[in-house]
mmCIF file of C-alpha atoms and ligand atoms in Angstrom:
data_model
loop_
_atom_site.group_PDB
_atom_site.id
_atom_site.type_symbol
_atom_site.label_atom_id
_atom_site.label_comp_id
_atom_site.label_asym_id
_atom_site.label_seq_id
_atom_site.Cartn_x
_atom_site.Cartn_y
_atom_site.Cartn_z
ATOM 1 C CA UNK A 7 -36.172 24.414 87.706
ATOM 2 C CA UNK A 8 -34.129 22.169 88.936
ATOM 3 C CA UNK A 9 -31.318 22.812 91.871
ATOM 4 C CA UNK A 10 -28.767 20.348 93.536
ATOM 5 C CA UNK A 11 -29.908 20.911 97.115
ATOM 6 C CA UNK A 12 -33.718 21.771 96.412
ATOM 7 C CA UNK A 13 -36.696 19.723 95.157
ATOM 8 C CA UNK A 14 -39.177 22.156 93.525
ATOM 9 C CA UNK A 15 -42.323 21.379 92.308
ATOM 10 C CA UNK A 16 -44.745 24.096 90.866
ATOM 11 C CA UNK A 17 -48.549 22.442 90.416
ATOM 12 C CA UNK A 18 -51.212 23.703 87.923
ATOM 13 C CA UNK A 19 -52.729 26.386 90.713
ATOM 14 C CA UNK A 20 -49.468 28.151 90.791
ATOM 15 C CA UNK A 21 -48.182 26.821 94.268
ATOM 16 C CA UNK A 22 -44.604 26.170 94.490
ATOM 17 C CA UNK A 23 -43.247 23.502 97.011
ATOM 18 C CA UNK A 24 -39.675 23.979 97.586
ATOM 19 C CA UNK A 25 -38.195 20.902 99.527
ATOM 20 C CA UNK A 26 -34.998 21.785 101.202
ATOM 21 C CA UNK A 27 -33.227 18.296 100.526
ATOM 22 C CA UNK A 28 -30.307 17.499 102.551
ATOM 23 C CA UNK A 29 -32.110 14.769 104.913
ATOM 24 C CA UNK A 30 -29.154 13.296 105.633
ATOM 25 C CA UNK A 31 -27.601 16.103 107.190
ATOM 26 C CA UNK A 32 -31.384 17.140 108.499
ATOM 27 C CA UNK A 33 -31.395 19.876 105.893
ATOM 28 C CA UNK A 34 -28.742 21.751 106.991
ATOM 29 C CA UNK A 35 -27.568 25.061 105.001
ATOM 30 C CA UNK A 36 -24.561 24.928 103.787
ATOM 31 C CA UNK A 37 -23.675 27.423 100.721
ATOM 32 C CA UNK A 38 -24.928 25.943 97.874
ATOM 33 C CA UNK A 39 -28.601 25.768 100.116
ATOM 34 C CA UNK A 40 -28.130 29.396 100.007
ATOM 35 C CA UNK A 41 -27.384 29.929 96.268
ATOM 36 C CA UNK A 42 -30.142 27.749 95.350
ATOM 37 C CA UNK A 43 -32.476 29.489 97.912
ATOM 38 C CA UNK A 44 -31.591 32.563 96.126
ATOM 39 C CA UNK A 45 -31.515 31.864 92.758
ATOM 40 C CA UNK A 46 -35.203 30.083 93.257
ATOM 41 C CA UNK A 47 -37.001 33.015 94.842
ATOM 42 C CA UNK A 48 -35.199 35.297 92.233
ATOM 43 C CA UNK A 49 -36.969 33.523 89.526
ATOM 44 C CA UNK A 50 -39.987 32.956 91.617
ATOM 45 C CA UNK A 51 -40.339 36.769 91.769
ATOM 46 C CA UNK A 52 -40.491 37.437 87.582
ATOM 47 C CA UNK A 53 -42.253 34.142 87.135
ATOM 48 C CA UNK A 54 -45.546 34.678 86.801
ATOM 49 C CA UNK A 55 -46.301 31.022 86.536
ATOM 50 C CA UNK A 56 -45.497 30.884 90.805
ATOM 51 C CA UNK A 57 -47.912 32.151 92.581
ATOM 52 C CA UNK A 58 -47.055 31.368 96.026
ATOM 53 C CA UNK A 59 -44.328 28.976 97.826
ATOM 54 C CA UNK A 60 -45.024 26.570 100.288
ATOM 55 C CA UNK A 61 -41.270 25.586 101.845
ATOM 56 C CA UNK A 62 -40.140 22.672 103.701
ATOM 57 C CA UNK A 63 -37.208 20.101 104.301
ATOM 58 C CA UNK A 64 -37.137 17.054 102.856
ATOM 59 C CA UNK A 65 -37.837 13.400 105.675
ATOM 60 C CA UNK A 66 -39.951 12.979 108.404
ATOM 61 C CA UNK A 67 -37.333 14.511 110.852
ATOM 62 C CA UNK A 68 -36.595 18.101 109.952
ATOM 63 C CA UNK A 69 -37.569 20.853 108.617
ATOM 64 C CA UNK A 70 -33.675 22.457 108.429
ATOM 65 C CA UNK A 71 -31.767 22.078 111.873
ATOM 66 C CA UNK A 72 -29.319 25.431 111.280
ATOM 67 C CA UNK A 73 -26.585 26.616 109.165
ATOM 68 C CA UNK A 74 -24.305 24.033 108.522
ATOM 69 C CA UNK A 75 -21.865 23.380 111.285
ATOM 70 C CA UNK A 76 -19.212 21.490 109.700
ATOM 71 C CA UNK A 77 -18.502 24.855 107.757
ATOM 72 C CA UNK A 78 -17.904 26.581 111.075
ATOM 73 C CA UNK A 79 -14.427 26.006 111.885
ATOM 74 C CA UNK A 80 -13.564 28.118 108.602
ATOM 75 C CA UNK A 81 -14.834 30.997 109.899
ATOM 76 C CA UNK A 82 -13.097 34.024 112.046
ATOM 77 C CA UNK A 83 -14.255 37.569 112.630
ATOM 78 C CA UNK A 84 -14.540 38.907 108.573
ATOM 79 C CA UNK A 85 -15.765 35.680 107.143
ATOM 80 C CA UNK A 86 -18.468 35.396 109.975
ATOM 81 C CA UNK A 87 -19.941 38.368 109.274
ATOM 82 C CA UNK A 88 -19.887 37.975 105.715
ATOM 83 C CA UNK A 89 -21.447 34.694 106.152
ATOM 84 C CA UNK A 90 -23.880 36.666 108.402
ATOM 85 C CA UNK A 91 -24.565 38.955 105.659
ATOM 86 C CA UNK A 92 -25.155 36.117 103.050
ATOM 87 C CA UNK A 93 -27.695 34.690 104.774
ATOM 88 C CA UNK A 94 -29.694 37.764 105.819
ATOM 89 C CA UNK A 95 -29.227 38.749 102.356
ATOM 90 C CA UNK A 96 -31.256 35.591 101.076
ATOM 91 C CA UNK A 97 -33.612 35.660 103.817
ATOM 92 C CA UNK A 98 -34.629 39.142 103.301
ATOM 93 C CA UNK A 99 -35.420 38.011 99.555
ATOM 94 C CA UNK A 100 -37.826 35.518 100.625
ATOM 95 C CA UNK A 101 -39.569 37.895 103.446
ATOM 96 C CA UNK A 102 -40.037 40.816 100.445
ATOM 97 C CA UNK A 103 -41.447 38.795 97.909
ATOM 98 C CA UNK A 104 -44.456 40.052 96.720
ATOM 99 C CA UNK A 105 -46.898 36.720 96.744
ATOM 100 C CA UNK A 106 -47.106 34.638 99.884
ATOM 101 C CA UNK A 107 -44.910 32.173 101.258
ATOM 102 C CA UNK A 108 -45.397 29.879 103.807
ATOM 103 C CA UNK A 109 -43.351 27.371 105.712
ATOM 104 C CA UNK A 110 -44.943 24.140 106.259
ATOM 105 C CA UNK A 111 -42.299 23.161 109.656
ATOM 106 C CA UNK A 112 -42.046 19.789 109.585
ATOM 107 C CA UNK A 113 -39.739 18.631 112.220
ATOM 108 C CA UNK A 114 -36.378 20.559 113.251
ATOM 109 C CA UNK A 115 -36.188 24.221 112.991
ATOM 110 C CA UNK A 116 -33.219 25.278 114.620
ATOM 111 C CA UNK A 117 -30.900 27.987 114.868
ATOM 112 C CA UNK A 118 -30.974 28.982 110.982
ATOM 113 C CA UNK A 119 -33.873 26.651 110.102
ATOM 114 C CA UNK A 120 -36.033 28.769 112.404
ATOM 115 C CA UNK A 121 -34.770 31.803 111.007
ATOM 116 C CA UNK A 122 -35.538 30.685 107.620
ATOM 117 C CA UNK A 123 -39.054 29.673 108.993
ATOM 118 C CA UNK A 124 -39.100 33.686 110.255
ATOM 119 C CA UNK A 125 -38.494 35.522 106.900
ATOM 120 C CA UNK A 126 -41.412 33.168 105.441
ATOM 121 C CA UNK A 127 -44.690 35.153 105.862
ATOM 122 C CA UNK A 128 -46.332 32.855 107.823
ATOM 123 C CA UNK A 129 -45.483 28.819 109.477
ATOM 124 C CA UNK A 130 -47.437 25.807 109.340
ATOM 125 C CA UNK A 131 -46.128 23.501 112.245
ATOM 126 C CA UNK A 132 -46.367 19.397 112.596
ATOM 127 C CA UNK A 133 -47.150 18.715 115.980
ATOM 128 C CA UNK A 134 -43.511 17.225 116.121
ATOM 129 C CA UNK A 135 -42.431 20.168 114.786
ATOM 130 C CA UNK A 136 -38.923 21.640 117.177
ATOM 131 C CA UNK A 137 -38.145 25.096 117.452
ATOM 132 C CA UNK A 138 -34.813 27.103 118.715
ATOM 133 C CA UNK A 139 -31.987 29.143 118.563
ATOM 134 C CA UNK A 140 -29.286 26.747 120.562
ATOM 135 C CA UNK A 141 -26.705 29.101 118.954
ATOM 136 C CA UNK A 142 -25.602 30.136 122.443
ATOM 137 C CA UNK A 143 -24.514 26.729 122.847
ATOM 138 C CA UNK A 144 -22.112 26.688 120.353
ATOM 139 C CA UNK A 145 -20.644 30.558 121.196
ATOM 140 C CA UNK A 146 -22.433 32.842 118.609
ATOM 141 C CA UNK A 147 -25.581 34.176 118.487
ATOM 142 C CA UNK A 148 -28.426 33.983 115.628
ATOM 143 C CA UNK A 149 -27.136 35.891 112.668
ATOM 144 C CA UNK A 150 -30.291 35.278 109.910
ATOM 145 C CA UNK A 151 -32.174 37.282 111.725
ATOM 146 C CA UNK A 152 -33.878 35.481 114.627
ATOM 147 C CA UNK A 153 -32.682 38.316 116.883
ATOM 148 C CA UNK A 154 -34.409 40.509 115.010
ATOM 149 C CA UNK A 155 -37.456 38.705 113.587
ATOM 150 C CA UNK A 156 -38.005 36.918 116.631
ATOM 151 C CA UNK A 157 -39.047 39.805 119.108
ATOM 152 C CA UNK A 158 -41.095 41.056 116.293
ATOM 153 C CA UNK A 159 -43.298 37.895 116.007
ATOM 154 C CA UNK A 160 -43.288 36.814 119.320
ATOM 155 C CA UNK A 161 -41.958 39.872 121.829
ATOM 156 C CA UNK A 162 -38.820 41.058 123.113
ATOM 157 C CA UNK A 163 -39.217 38.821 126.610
ATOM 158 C CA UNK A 164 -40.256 35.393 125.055
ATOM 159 C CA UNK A 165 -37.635 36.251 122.081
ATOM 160 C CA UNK A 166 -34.546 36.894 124.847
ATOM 161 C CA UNK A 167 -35.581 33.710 126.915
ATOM 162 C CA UNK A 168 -35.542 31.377 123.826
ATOM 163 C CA UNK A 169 -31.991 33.383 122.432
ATOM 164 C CA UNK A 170 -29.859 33.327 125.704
ATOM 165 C CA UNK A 171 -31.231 29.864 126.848
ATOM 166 C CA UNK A 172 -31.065 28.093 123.472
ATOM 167 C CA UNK A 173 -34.362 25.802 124.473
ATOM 168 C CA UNK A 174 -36.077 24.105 122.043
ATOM 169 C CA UNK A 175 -39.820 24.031 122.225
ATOM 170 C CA UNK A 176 -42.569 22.594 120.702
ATOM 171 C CA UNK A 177 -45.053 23.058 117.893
ATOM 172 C CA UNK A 178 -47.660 23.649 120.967
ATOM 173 C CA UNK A 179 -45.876 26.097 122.686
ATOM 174 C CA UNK A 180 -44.474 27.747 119.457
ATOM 175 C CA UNK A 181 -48.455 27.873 118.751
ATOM 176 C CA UNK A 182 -49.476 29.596 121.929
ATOM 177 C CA UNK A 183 -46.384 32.331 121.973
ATOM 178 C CA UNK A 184 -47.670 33.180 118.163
ATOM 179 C CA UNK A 185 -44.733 31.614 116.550
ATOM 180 C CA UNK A 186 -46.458 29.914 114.340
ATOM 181 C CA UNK A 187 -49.975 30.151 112.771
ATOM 182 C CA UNK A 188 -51.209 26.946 112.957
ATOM 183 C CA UNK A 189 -50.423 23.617 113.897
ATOM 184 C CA UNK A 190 -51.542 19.860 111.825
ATOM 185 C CA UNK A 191 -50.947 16.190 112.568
ATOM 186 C CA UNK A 192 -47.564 14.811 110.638
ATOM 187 C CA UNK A 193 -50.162 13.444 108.386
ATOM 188 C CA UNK A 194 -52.317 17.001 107.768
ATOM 189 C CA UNK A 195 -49.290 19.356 107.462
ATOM 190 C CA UNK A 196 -49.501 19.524 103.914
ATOM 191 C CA UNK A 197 -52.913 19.539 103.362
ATOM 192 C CA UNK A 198 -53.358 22.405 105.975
ATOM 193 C CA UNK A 199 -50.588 24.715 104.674
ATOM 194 C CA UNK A 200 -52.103 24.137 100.968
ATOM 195 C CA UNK A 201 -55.489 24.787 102.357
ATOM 196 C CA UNK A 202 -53.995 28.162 103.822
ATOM 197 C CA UNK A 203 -52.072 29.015 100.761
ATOM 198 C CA UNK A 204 -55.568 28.034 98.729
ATOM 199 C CA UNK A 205 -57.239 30.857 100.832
ATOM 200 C CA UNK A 206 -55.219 33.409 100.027
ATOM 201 C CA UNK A 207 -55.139 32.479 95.847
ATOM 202 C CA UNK A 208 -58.354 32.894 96.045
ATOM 203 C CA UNK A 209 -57.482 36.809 96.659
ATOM 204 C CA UNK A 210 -56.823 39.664 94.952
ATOM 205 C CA UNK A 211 -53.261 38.952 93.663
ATOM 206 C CA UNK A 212 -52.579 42.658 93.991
ATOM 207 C CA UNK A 213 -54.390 43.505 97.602
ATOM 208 C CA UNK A 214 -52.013 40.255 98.341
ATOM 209 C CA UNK A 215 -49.207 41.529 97.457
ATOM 210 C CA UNK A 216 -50.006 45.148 98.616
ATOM 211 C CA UNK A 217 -50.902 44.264 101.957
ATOM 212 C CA UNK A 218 -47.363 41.919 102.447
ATOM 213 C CA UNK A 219 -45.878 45.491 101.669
ATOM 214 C CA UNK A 220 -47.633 47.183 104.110
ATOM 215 C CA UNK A 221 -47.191 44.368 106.652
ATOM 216 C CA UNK A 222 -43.454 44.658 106.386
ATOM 217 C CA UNK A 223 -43.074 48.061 107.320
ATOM 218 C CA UNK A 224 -45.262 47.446 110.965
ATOM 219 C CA UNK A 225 -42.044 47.592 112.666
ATOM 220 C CA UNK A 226 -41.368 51.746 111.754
ATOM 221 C CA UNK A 227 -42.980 54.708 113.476
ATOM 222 C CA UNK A 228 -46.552 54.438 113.071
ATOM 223 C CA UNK A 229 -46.831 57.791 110.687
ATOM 224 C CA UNK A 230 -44.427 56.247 108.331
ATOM 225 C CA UNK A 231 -46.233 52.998 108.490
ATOM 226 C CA UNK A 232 -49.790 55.112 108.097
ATOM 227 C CA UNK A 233 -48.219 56.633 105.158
ATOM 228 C CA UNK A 234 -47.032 53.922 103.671
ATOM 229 C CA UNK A 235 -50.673 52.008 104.021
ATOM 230 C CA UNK A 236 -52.716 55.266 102.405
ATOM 231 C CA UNK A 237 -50.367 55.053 99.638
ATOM 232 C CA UNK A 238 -50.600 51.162 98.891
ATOM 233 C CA UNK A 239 -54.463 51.778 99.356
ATOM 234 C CA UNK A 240 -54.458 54.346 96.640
ATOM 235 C CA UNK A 241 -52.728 52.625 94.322
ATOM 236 C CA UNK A 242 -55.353 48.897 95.090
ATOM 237 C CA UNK A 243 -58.243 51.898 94.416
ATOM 238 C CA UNK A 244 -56.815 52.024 90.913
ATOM 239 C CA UNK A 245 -57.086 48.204 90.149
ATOM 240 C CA UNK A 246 -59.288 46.259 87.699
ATOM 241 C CA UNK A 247 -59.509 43.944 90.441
ATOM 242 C CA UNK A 248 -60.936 46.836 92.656
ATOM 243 C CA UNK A 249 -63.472 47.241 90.427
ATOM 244 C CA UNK A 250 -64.214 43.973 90.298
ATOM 245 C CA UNK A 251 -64.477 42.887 93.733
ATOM 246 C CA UNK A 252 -66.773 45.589 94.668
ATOM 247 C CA UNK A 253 -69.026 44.925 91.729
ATOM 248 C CA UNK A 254 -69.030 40.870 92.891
ATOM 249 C CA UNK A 255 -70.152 42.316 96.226
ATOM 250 C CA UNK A 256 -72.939 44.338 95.286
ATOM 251 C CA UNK A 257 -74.021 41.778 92.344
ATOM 252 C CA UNK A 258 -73.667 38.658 95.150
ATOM 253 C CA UNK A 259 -71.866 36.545 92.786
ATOM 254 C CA UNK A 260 -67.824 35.525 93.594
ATOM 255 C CA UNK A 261 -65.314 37.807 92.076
ATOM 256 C CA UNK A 262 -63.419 36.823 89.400
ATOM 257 C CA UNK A 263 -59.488 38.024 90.283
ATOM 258 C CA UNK A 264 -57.424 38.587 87.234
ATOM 259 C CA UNK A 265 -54.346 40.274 88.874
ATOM 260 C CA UNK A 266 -54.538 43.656 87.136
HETATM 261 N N1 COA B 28 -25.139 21.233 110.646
HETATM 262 C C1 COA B 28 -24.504 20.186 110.114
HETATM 263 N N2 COA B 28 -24.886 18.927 110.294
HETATM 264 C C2 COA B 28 -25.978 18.718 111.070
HETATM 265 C C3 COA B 28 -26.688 19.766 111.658
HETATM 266 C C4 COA B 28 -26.230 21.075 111.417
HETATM 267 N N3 COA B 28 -26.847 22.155 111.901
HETATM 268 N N4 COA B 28 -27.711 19.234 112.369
HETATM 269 C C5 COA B 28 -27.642 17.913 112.215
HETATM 270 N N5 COA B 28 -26.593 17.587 111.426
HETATM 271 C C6 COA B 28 -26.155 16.264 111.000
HETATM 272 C C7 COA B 28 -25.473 15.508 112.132
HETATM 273 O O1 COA B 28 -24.119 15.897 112.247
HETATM 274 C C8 COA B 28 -25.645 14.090 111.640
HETATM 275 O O2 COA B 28 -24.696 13.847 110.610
HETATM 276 P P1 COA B 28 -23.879 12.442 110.591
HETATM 277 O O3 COA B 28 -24.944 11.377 110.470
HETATM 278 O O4 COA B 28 -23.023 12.561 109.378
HETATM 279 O O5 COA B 28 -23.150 12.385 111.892
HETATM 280 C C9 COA B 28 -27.011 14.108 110.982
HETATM 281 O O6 COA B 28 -27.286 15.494 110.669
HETATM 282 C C10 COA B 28 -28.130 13.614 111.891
HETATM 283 O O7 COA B 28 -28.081 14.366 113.091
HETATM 284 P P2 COA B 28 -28.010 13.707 114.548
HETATM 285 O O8 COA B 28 -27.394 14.719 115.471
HETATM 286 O O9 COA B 28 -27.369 12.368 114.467
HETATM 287 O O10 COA B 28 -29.559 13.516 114.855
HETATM 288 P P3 COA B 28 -30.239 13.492 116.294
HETATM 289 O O11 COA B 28 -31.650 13.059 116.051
HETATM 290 O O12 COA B 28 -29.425 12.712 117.261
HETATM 291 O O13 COA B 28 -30.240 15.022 116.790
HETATM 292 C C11 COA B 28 -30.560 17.394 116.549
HETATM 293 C C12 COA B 28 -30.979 15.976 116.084
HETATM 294 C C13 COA B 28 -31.275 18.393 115.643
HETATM 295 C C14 COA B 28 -30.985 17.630 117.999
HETATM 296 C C15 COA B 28 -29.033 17.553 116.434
HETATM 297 O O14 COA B 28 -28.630 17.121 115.142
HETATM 298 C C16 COA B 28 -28.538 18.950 116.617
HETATM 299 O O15 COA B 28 -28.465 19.449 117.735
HETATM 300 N N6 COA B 28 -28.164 19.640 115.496
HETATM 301 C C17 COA B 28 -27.609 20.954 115.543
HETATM 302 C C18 COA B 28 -28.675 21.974 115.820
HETATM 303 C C19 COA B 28 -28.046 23.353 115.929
HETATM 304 O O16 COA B 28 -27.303 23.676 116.826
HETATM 305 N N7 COA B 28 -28.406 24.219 114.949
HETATM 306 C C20 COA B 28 -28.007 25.585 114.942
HETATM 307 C C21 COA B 28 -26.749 25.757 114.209
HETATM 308 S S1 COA B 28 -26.276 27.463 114.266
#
């Protein structure tokens, strides 16, 4: 796979890194980011060789500081929304695919780079790590997502002070209001997000991918979400991996996964 604005690298346990690579321009998105975004977690969906994606921007610096703002003087009313839509679009591919993806935040992520960081499943943060939505600052308002993923992660009250003030706060703060899941020296970050993504390999592929699809609908009335939940657990009762798993239990020897 190879992209003109991503570094991908898939290693022999299935983990993808995906290296957003613009570090001159701290990883900014600009469109062909978002094509490439796309067409990568298309593939990574069908390709069974990808087990899970750890993402991150390429330098010391950033992780990605926004949507690219030398593109913004193009837009008006129509073409902002459609850009608005473009990105959602993208972002809602990474937040429903089934196996796990985690974003190892290793500097900047601003405006769109935190959004991106929000539709990955869960964030690994460098203690230099910078969060925000300064959007405000330049007269728009986050449009992949962070108004909406935002409050859900972190509540409506924290979520409207960082949106209408545009601060940027750190990888301990960002810790503490449960915007991220964990935070590593510069020097750890990639050890502790593999270590994370490790964990959850060693799962049930299915229960994994199950329980992201259960996860996602948290945010509906709880009887759908119930619903939703008792049908997903149905369907892991039918598994080999079921089967399996409860038969390592009772036998006290580690399961052996196969995905089926
Ligand atoms: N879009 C386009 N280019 C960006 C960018 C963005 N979102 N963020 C940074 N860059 C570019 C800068 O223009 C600069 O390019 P240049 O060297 O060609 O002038 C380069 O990346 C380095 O950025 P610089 O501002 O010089 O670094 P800094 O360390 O002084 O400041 C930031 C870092 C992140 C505080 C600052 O770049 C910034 O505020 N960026 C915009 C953040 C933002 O508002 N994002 C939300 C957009 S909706």
């Amino acid at each position: 796979m190879s992209y003109d604005t991503l570094l991908v690298d898939v290693d022999d346990v299935g983990i993808a890194t995906v290296t957003v690579n613009r570090p001159d321009k701290l990883n900014a998105l600009n469109a062909q980011v978002m094509d490439d975004l796309d067409h990568f977690f298309e593939t990574a969906e069908r390709e069974a060789s990808i087990r899970g994606v750890i993402l991150m921007g390429a330098g010391p610096k950033s992780f990605v500081a926004g949507a690219d703002i030398a593109k913004f003087k193009e837009l008006d009313g129509a073409s902002g929304k459609a850009f608005a839509d473009r990105g959602q679009a993208v972002f809602n591919r990474i937040e429903n695919l089934p196996k796990p993806v985690i974003a190892a935040v290793n500097g900047f992520a601003l405006g769109g780079g935190s959004e991106l960081a929000l539709a990955c499943h869960l964030r690994v943060a460098s203690e230099t790590a910078v969060f925000g939505q300064p959007e405000v600052n330049l007269g728009i308002l986050p449009g992949y997502g962070g108004t909406q993923r935002l409050p859900r992660l972190v509540g409506l009250g924290i979520a409207t002070e960082l949106v209408l003030t545009g601060a940027m706060i750190t990888a301990d703060r960002a810790y503490a209001i449960g915007l991220v899941n964990a935070v590593a020296s510069p020097d750890e970050l990639m050890e502790a997000t593999r270590t994370m993504m490790a964990t959850i390999l060693s799962k049930a592929p299915l229960a994994v991918a199950k329980s992201l699809r259960a996860l996602r609908v948290a945010d509906q009335p709880l009887a759908e979400g119930l619903r939703v939940e008792a049908d997903l657990f149905g369907e892991a009762c039918d598994t080999a991996d079921f089967e399996e798993g409860v038969d390592a239990f009772l036998s006290k020897r580690k399961p052996l996964f196969r995905g089926r």
